[in-house]
PDB file of C-alpha atoms in Angstrom:
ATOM      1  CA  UNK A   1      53.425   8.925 -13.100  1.00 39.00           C
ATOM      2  CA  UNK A   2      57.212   7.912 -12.602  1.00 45.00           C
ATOM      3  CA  UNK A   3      58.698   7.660  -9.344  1.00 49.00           C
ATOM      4  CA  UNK A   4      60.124  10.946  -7.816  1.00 60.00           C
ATOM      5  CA  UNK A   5      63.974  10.726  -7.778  1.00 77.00           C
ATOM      6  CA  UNK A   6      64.442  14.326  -6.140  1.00 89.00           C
ATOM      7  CA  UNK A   7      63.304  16.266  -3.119  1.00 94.00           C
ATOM      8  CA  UNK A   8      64.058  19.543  -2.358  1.00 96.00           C
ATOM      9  CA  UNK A   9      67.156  20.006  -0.117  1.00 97.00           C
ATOM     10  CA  UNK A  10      69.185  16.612  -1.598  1.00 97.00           C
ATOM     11  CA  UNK A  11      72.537  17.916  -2.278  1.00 97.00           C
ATOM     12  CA  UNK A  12      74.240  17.371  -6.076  1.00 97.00           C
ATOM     13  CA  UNK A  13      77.290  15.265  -6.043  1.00 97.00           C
ATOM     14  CA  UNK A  14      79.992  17.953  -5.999  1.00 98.00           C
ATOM     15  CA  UNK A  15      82.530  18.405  -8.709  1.00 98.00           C
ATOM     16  CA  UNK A  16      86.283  19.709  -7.852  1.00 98.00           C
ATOM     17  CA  UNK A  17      88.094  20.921 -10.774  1.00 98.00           C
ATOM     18  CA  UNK A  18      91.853  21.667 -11.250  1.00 96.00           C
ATOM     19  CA  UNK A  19      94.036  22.975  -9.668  1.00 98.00           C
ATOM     20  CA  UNK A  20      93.947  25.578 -13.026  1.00 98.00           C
ATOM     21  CA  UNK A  21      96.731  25.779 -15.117  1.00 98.00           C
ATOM     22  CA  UNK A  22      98.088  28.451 -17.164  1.00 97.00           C
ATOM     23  CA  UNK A  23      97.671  25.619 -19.959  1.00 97.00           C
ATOM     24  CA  UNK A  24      94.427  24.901 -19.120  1.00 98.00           C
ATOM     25  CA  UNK A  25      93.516  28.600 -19.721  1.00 98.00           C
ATOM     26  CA  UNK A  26      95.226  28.075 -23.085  1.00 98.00           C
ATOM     27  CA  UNK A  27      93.629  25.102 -24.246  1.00 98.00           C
ATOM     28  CA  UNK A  28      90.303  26.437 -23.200  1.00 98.00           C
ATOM     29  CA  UNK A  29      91.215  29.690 -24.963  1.00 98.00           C
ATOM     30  CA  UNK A  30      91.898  27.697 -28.123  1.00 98.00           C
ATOM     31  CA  UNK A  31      88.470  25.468 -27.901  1.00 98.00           C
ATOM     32  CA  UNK A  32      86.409  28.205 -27.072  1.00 98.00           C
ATOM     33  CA  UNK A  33      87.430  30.918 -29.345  1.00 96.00           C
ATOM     34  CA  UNK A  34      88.105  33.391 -26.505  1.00 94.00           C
ATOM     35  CA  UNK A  35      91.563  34.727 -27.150  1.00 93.00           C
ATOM     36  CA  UNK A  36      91.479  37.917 -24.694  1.00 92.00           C
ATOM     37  CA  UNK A  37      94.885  38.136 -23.459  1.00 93.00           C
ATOM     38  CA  UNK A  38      94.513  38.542 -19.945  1.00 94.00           C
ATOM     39  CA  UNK A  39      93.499  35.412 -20.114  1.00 95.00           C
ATOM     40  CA  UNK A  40      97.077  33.784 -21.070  1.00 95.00           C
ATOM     41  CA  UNK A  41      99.391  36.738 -21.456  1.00 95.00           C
ATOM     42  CA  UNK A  42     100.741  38.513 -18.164  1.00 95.00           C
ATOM     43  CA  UNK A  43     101.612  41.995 -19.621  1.00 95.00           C
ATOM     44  CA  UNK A  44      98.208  42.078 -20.957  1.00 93.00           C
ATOM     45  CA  UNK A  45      96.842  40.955 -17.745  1.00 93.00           C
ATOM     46  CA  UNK A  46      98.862  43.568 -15.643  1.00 93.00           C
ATOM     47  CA  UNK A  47      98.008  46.307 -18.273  1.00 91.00           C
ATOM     48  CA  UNK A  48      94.382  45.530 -17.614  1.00 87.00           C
ATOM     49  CA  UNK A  49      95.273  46.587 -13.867  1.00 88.00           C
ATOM     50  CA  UNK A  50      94.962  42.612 -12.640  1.00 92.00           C
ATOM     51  CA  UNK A  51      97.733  41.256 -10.819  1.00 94.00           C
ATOM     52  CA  UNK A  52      98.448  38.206 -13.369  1.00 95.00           C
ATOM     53  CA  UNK A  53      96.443  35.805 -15.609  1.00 96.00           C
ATOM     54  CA  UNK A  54      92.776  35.574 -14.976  1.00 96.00           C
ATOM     55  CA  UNK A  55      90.562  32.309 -15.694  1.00 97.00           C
ATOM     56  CA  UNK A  56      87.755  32.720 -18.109  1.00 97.00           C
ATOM     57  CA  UNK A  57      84.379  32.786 -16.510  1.00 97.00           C
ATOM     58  CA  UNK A  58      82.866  30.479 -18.933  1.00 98.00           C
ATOM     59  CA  UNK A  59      85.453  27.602 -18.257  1.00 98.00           C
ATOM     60  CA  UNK A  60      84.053  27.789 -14.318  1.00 98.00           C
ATOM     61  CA  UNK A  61      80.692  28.067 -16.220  1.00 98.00           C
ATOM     62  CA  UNK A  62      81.692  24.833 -18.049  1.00 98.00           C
ATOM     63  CA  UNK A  63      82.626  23.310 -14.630  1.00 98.00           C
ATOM     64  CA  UNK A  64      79.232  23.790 -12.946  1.00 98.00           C
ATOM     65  CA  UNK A  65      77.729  22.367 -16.465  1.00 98.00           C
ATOM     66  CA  UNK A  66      79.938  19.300 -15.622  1.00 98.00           C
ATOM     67  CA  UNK A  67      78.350  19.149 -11.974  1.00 98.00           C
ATOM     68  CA  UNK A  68      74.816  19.409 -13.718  1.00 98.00           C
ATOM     69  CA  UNK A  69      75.216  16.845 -15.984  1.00 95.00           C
ATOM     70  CA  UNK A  70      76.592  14.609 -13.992  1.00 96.00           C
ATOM     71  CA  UNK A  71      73.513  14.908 -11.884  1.00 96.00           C
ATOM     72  CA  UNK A  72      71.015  14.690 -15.146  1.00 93.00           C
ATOM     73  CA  UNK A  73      73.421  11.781 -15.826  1.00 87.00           C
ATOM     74  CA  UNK A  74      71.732  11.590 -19.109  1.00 82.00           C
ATOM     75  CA  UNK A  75      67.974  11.459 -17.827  1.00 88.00           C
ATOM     76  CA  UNK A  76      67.130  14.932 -18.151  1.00 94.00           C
ATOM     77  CA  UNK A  77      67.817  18.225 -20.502  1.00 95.00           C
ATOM     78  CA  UNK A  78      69.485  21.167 -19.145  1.00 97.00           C
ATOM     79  CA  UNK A  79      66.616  23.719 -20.281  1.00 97.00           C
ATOM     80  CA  UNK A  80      67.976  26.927 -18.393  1.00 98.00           C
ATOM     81  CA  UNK A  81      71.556  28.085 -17.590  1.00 98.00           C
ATOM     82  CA  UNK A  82      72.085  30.835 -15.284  1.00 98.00           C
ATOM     83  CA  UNK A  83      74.958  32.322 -13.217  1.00 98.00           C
ATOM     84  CA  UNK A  84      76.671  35.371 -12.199  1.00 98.00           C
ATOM     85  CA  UNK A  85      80.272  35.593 -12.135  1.00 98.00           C
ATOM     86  CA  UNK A  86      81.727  36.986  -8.417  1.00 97.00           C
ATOM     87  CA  UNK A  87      85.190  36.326  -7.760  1.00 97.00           C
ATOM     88  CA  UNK A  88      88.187  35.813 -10.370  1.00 96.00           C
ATOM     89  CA  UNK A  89      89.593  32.743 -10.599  1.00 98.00           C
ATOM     90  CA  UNK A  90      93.697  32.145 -11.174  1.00 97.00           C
ATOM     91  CA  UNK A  91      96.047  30.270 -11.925  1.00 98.00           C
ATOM     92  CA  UNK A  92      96.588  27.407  -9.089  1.00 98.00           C
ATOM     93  CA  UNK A  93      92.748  27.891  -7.757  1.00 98.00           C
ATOM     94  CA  UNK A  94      91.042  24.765  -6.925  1.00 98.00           C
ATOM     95  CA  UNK A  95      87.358  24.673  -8.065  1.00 98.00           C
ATOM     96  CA  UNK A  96      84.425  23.044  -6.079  1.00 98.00           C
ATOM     97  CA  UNK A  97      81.225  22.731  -7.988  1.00 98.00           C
ATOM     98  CA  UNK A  98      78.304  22.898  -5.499  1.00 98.00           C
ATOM     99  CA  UNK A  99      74.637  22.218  -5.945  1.00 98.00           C
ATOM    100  CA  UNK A 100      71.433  21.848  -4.136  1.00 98.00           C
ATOM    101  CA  UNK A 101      67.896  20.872  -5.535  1.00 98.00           C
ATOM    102  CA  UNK A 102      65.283  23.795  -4.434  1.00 98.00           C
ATOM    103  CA  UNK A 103      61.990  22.662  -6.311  1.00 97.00           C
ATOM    104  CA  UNK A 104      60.406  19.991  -7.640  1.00 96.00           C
ATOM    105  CA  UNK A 105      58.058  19.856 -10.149  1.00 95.00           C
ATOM    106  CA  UNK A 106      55.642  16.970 -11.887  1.00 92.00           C
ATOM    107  CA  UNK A 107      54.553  18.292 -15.034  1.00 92.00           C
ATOM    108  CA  UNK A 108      51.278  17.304 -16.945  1.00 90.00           C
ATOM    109  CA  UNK A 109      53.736  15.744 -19.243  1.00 88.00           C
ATOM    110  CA  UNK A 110      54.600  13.170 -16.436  1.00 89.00           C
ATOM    111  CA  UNK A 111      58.069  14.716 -16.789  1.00 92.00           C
ATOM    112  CA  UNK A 112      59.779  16.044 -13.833  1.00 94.00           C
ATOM    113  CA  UNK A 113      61.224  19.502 -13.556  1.00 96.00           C
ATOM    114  CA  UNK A 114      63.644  20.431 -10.613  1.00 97.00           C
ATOM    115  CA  UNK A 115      65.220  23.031 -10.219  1.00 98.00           C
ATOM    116  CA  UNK A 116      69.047  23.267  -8.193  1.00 98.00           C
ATOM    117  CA  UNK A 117      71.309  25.996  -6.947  1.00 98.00           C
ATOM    118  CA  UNK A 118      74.659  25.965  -8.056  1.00 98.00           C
ATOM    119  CA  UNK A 119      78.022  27.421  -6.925  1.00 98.00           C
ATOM    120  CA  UNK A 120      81.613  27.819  -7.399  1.00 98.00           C
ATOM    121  CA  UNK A 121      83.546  28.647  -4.774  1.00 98.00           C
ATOM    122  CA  UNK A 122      87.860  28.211  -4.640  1.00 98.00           C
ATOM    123  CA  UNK A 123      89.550  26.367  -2.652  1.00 97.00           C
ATOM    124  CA  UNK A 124      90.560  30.251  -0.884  1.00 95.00           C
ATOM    125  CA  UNK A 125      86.610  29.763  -0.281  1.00 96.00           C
ATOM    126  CA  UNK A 126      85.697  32.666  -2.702  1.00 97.00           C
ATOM    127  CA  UNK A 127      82.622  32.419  -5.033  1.00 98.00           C
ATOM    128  CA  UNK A 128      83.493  31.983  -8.219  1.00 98.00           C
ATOM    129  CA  UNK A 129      79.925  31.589  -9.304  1.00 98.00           C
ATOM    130  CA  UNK A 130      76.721  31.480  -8.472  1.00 98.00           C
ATOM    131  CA  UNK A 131      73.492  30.160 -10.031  1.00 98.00           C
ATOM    132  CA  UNK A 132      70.678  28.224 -11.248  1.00 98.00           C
ATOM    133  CA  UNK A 133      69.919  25.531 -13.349  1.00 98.00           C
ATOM    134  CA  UNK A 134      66.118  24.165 -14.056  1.00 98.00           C
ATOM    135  CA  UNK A 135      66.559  20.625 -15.648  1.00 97.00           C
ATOM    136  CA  UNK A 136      63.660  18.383 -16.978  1.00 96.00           C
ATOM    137  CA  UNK A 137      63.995  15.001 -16.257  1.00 94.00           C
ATOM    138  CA  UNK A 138      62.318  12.543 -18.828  1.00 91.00           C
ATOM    139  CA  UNK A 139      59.085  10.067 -17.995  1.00 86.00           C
ATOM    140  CA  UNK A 140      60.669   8.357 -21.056  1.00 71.00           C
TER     141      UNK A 140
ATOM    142  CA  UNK B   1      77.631  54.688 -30.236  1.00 65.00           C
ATOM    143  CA  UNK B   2      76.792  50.899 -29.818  1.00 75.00           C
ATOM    144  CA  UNK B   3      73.487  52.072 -28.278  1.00 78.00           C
ATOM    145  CA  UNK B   4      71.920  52.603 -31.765  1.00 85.00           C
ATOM    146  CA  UNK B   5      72.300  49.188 -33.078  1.00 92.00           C
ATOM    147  CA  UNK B   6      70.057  47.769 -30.249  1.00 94.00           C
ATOM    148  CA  UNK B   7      67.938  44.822 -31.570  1.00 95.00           C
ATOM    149  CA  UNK B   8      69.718  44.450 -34.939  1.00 96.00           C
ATOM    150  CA  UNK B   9      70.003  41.066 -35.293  1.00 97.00           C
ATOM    151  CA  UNK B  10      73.995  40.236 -37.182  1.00 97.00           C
ATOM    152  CA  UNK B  11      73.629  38.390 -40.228  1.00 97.00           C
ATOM    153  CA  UNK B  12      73.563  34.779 -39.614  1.00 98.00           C
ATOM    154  CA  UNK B  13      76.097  32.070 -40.004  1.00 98.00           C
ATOM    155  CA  UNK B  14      76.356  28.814 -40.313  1.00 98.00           C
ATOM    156  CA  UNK B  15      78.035  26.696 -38.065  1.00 98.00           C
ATOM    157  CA  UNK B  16      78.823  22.752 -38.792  1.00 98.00           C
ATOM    158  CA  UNK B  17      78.846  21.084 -34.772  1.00 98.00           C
ATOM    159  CA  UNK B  18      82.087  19.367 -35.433  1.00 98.00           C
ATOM    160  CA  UNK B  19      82.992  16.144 -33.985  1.00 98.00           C
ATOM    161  CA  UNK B  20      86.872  17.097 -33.073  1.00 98.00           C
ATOM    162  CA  UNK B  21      85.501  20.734 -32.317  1.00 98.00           C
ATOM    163  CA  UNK B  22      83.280  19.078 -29.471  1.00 98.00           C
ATOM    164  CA  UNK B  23      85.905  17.033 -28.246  1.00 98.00           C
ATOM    165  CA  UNK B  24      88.457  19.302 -28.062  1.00 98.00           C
ATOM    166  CA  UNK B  25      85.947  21.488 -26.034  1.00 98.00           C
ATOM    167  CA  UNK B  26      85.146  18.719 -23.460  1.00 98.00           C
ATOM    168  CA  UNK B  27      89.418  17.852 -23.409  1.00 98.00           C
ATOM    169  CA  UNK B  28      89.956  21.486 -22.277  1.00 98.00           C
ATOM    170  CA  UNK B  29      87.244  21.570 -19.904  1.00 98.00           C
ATOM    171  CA  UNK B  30      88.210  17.892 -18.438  1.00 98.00           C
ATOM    172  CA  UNK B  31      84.775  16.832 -18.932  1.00 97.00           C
ATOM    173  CA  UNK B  32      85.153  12.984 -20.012  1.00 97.00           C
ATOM    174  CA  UNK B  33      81.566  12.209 -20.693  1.00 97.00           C
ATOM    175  CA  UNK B  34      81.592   9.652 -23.664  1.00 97.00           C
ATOM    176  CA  UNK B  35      77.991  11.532 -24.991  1.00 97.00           C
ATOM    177  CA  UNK B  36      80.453  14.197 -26.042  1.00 97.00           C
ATOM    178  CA  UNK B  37      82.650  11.766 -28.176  1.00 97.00           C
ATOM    179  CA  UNK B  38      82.031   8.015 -28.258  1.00 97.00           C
ATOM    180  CA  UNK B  39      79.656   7.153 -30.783  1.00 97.00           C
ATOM    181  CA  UNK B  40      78.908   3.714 -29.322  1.00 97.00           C
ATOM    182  CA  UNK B  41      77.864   5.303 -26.091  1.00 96.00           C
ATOM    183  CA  UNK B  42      75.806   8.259 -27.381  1.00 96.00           C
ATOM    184  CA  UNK B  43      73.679   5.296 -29.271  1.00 96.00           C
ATOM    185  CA  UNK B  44      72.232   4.360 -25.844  1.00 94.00           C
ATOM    186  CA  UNK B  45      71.687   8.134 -24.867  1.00 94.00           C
ATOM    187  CA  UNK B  46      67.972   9.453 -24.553  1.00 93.00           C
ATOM    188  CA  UNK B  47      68.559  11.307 -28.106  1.00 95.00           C
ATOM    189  CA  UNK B  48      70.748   7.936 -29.510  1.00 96.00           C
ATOM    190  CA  UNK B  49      73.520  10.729 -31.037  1.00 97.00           C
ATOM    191  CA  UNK B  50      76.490  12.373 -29.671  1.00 98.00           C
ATOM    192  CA  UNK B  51      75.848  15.968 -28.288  1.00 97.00           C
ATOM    193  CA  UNK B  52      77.609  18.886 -27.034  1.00 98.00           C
ATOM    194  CA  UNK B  53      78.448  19.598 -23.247  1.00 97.00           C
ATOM    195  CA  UNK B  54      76.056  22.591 -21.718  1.00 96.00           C
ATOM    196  CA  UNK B  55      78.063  25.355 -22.711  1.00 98.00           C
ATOM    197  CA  UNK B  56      79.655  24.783 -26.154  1.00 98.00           C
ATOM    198  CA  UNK B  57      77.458  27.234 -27.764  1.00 98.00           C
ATOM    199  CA  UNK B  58      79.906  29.731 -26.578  1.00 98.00           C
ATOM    200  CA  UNK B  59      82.297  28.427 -28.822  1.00 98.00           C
ATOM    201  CA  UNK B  60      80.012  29.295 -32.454  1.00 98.00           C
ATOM    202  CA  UNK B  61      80.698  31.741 -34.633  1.00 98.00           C
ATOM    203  CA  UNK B  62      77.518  34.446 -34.482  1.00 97.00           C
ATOM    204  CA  UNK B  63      79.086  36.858 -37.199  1.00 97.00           C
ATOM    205  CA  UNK B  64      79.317  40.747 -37.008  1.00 95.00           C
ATOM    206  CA  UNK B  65      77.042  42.947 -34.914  1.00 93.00           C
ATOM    207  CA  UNK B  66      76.225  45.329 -36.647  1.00 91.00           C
ATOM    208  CA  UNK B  67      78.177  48.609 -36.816  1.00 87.00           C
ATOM    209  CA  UNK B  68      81.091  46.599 -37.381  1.00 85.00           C
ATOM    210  CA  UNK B  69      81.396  44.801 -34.017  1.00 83.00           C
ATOM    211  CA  UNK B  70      82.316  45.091 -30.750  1.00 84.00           C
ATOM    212  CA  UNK B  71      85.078  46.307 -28.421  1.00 83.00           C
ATOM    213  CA  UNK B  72      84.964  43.149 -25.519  1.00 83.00           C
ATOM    214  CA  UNK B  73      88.629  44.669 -24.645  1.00 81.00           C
ATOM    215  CA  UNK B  74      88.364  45.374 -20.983  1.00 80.00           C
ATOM    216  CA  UNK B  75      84.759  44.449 -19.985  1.00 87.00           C
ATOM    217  CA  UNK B  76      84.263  42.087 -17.475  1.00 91.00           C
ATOM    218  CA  UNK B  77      81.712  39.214 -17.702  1.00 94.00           C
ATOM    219  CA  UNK B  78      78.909  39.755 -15.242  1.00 96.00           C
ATOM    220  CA  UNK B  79      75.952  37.309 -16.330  1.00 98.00           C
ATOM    221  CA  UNK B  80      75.631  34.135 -18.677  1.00 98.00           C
ATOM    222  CA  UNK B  81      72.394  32.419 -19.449  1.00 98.00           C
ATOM    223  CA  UNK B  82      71.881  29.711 -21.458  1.00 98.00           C
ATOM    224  CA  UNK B  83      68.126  28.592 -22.382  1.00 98.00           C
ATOM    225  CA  UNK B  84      68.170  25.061 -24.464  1.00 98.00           C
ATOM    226  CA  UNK B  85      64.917  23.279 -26.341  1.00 97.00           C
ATOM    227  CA  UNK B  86      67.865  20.251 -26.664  1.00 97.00           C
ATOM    228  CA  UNK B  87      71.610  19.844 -26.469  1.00 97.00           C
ATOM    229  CA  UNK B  88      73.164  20.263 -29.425  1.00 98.00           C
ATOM    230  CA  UNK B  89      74.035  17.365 -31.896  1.00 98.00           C
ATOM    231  CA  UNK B  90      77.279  16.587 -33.185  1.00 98.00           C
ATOM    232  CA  UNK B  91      76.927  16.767 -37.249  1.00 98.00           C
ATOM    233  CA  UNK B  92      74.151  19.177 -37.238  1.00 98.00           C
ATOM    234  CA  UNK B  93      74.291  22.661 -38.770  1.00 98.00           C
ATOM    235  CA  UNK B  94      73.371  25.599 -36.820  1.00 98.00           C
ATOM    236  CA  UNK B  95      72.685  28.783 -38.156  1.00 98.00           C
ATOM    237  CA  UNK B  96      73.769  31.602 -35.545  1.00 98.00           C
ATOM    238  CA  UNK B  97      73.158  34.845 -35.040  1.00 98.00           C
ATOM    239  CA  UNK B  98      73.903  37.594 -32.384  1.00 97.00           C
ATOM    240  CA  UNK B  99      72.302  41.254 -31.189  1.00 97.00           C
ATOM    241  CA  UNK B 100      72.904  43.862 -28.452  1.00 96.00           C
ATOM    242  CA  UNK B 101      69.751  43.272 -26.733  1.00 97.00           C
ATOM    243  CA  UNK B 102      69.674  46.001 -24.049  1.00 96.00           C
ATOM    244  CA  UNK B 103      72.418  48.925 -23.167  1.00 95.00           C
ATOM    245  CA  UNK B 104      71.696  50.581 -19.442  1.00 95.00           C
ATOM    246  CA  UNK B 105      73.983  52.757 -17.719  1.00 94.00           C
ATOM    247  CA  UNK B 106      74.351  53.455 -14.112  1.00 93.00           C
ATOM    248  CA  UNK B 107      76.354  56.680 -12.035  1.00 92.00           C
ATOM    249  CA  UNK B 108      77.418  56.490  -8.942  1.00 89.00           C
ATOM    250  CA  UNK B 109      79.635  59.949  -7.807  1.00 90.00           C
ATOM    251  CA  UNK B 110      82.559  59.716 -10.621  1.00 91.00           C
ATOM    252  CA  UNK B 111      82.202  56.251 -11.676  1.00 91.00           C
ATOM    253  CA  UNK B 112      80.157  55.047 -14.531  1.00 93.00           C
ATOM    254  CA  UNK B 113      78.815  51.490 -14.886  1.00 93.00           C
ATOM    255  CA  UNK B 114      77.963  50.683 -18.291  1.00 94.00           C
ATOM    256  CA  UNK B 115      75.701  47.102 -18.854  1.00 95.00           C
ATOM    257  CA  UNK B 116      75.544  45.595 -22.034  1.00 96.00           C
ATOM    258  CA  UNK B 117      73.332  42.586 -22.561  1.00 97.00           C
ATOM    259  CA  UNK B 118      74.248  40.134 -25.771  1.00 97.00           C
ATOM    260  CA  UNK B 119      71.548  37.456 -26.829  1.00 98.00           C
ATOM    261  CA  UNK B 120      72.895  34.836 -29.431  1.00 98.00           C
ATOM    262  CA  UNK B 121      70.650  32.443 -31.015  1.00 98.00           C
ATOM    263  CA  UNK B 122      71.717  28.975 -32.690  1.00 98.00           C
ATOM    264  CA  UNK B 123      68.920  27.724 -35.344  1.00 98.00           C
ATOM    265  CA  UNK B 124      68.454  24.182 -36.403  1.00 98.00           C
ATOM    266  CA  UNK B 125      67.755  23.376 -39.820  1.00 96.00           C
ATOM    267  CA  UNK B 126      64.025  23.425 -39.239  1.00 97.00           C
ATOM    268  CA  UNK B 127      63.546  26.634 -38.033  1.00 97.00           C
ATOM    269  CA  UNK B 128      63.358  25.432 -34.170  1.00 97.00           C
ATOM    270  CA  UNK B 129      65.804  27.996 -32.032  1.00 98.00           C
ATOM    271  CA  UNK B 130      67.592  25.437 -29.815  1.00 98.00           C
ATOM    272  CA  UNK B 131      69.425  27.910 -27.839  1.00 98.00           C
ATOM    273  CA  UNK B 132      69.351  31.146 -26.952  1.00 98.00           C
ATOM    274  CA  UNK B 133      72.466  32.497 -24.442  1.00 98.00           C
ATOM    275  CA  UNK B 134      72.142  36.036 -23.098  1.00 98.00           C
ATOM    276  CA  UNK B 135      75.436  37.332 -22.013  1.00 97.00           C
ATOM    277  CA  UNK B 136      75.714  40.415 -20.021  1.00 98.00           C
ATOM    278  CA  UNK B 137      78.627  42.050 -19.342  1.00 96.00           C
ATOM    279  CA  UNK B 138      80.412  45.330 -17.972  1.00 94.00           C
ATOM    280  CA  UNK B 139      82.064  48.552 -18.445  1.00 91.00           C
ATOM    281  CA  UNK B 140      83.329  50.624 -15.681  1.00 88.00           C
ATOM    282  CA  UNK B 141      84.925  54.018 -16.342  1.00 88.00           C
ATOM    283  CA  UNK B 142      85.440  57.084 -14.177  1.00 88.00           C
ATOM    284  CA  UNK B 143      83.800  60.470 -15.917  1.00 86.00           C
ATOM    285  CA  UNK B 144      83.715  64.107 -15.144  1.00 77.00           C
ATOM    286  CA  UNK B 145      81.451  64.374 -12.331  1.00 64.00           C
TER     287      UNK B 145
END
């Protein structure tokens, strides 16, 4: 059996991510494929009834999946994904990735799955995101 | 309506996990962890390859739901999960496919919530379905009461 790294309660290293650009809503557009408008384009954004540009969900996705790598840091697979989108991010938000490890679990395996909530709140302390990951970390 | 095309799968497509494709992905997403990129350091890595960060499997081509596709204009994102076997490996070919996988629509007075739930699978070579992303998202409109 390998030593237990986690307990439940230990807190993730936390991840802060821009301020967000209007480029970096471009370049994401461009990597990811998602070319919506309101995502780089004001008219369209203002025709959709928002005030201005809106951040796509899955780059604040992407920025938790930072968070939660850095804390597998390359011991463990990312088996499940999970969040809900709450607030809208913009242009000039400040992201900071949150997490917290709520279970632990030795498996017959002698791998060790924990689970952590995760959240991304703005810097205007709004939640961006909010959800779970369940990560299995390797006997090796 | 979209509603009778639940559970038809689209027809598949193949998608090559390109090197420059990954990197741009982790550039734009300021996520500078060599596994993504660096050959020498992905070596040492528990799968001794270069991979793809968490959520790149956004960025693959699933090809056409059927009935022609879908309208995303105006929905808003509610839910993403993604549910991985492994990460996925730079070089490898995936072949991808997408499907409504539920439709459910709520009233409330004069405003109609509409919840579509998406589930697109990436396939590895030997059959094994490394990851399977359900995306829900939403449609608001105000009808007749």
């Amino acid at each position: 059996m390998s030593k237990q790294l986690w307990q439940r309660g230990d807190k993730l290293k936390t991840v802060i991510k821009g301020p967000v650009t209007q480029v970096d809503l471009v370049r994401y557009a461009g990597a990811s494929g998602d070319f919506n408008p309101i995502h780089f384009d004001d008219v369209a954004a203002k025709q959709a009834g928002l005030d201005g540009v809106i951040a796509h969900g899955m780059l604040t996705m992407a920025y938790v999946g930072q968070l939660i790598n850095e804390f597998a840091s390359d011991n463990a697979l990312l088996k499940e994904f999970s969040v809900r989108f709450r607030a809208m991010v913009k242009p000039g938000d400040t992201i900071i990735c949150s997490g917290e490890v709520i279970r632990v679990e030795p498996l017959d395996s002698e791998d060790i799955q924990v689970t952590v909530s995760v959240l991304a709140e703005t810097d205007t302390s709004q939640t961006a995101i909010k959800g779970t990951a369940i990560l299995l970390f390797y006997a090796k | 309506m979209e509603e009778n095309y639940i559970g038809q799968w689209s027809v598949p497509v193949n998608n090559v996990i390109e090197w420059g494709a990954v990197r741009k992905f982790a550039m734009a997403i300021g996520d500078h962890n060599p596994n993504y990129f660096d050959e020498q350091t992905a070596q040492h890595n528990h799968y001794g390859r270069l991979i793809a960060p968490p959520t790149f499997a956004v960025s693959l081509d699933y090809g056409v739901l059927p009935g022609g596709g879908f309208d995303f204009t105006g929905m808003i994102h509610s839910e993403q999960t993604f549910s991985s076997l492994r990460p996925l490996f730079v070089g490898e070919t995936l072949t991808c496919s997408a499907r409504l996988a539920d439709c459910t629509t709520r009233k409330t007075g004069s405003m109609q919530m509409t919840f579509y739930v998406f589930e697109q699978q990436a396939v590895a070579s030997d059959g094994t379905v490394v990851c399977t992303a359900r995306m829900t998202v939403l449609r608001r409109e105000v009808v007749a009461q």
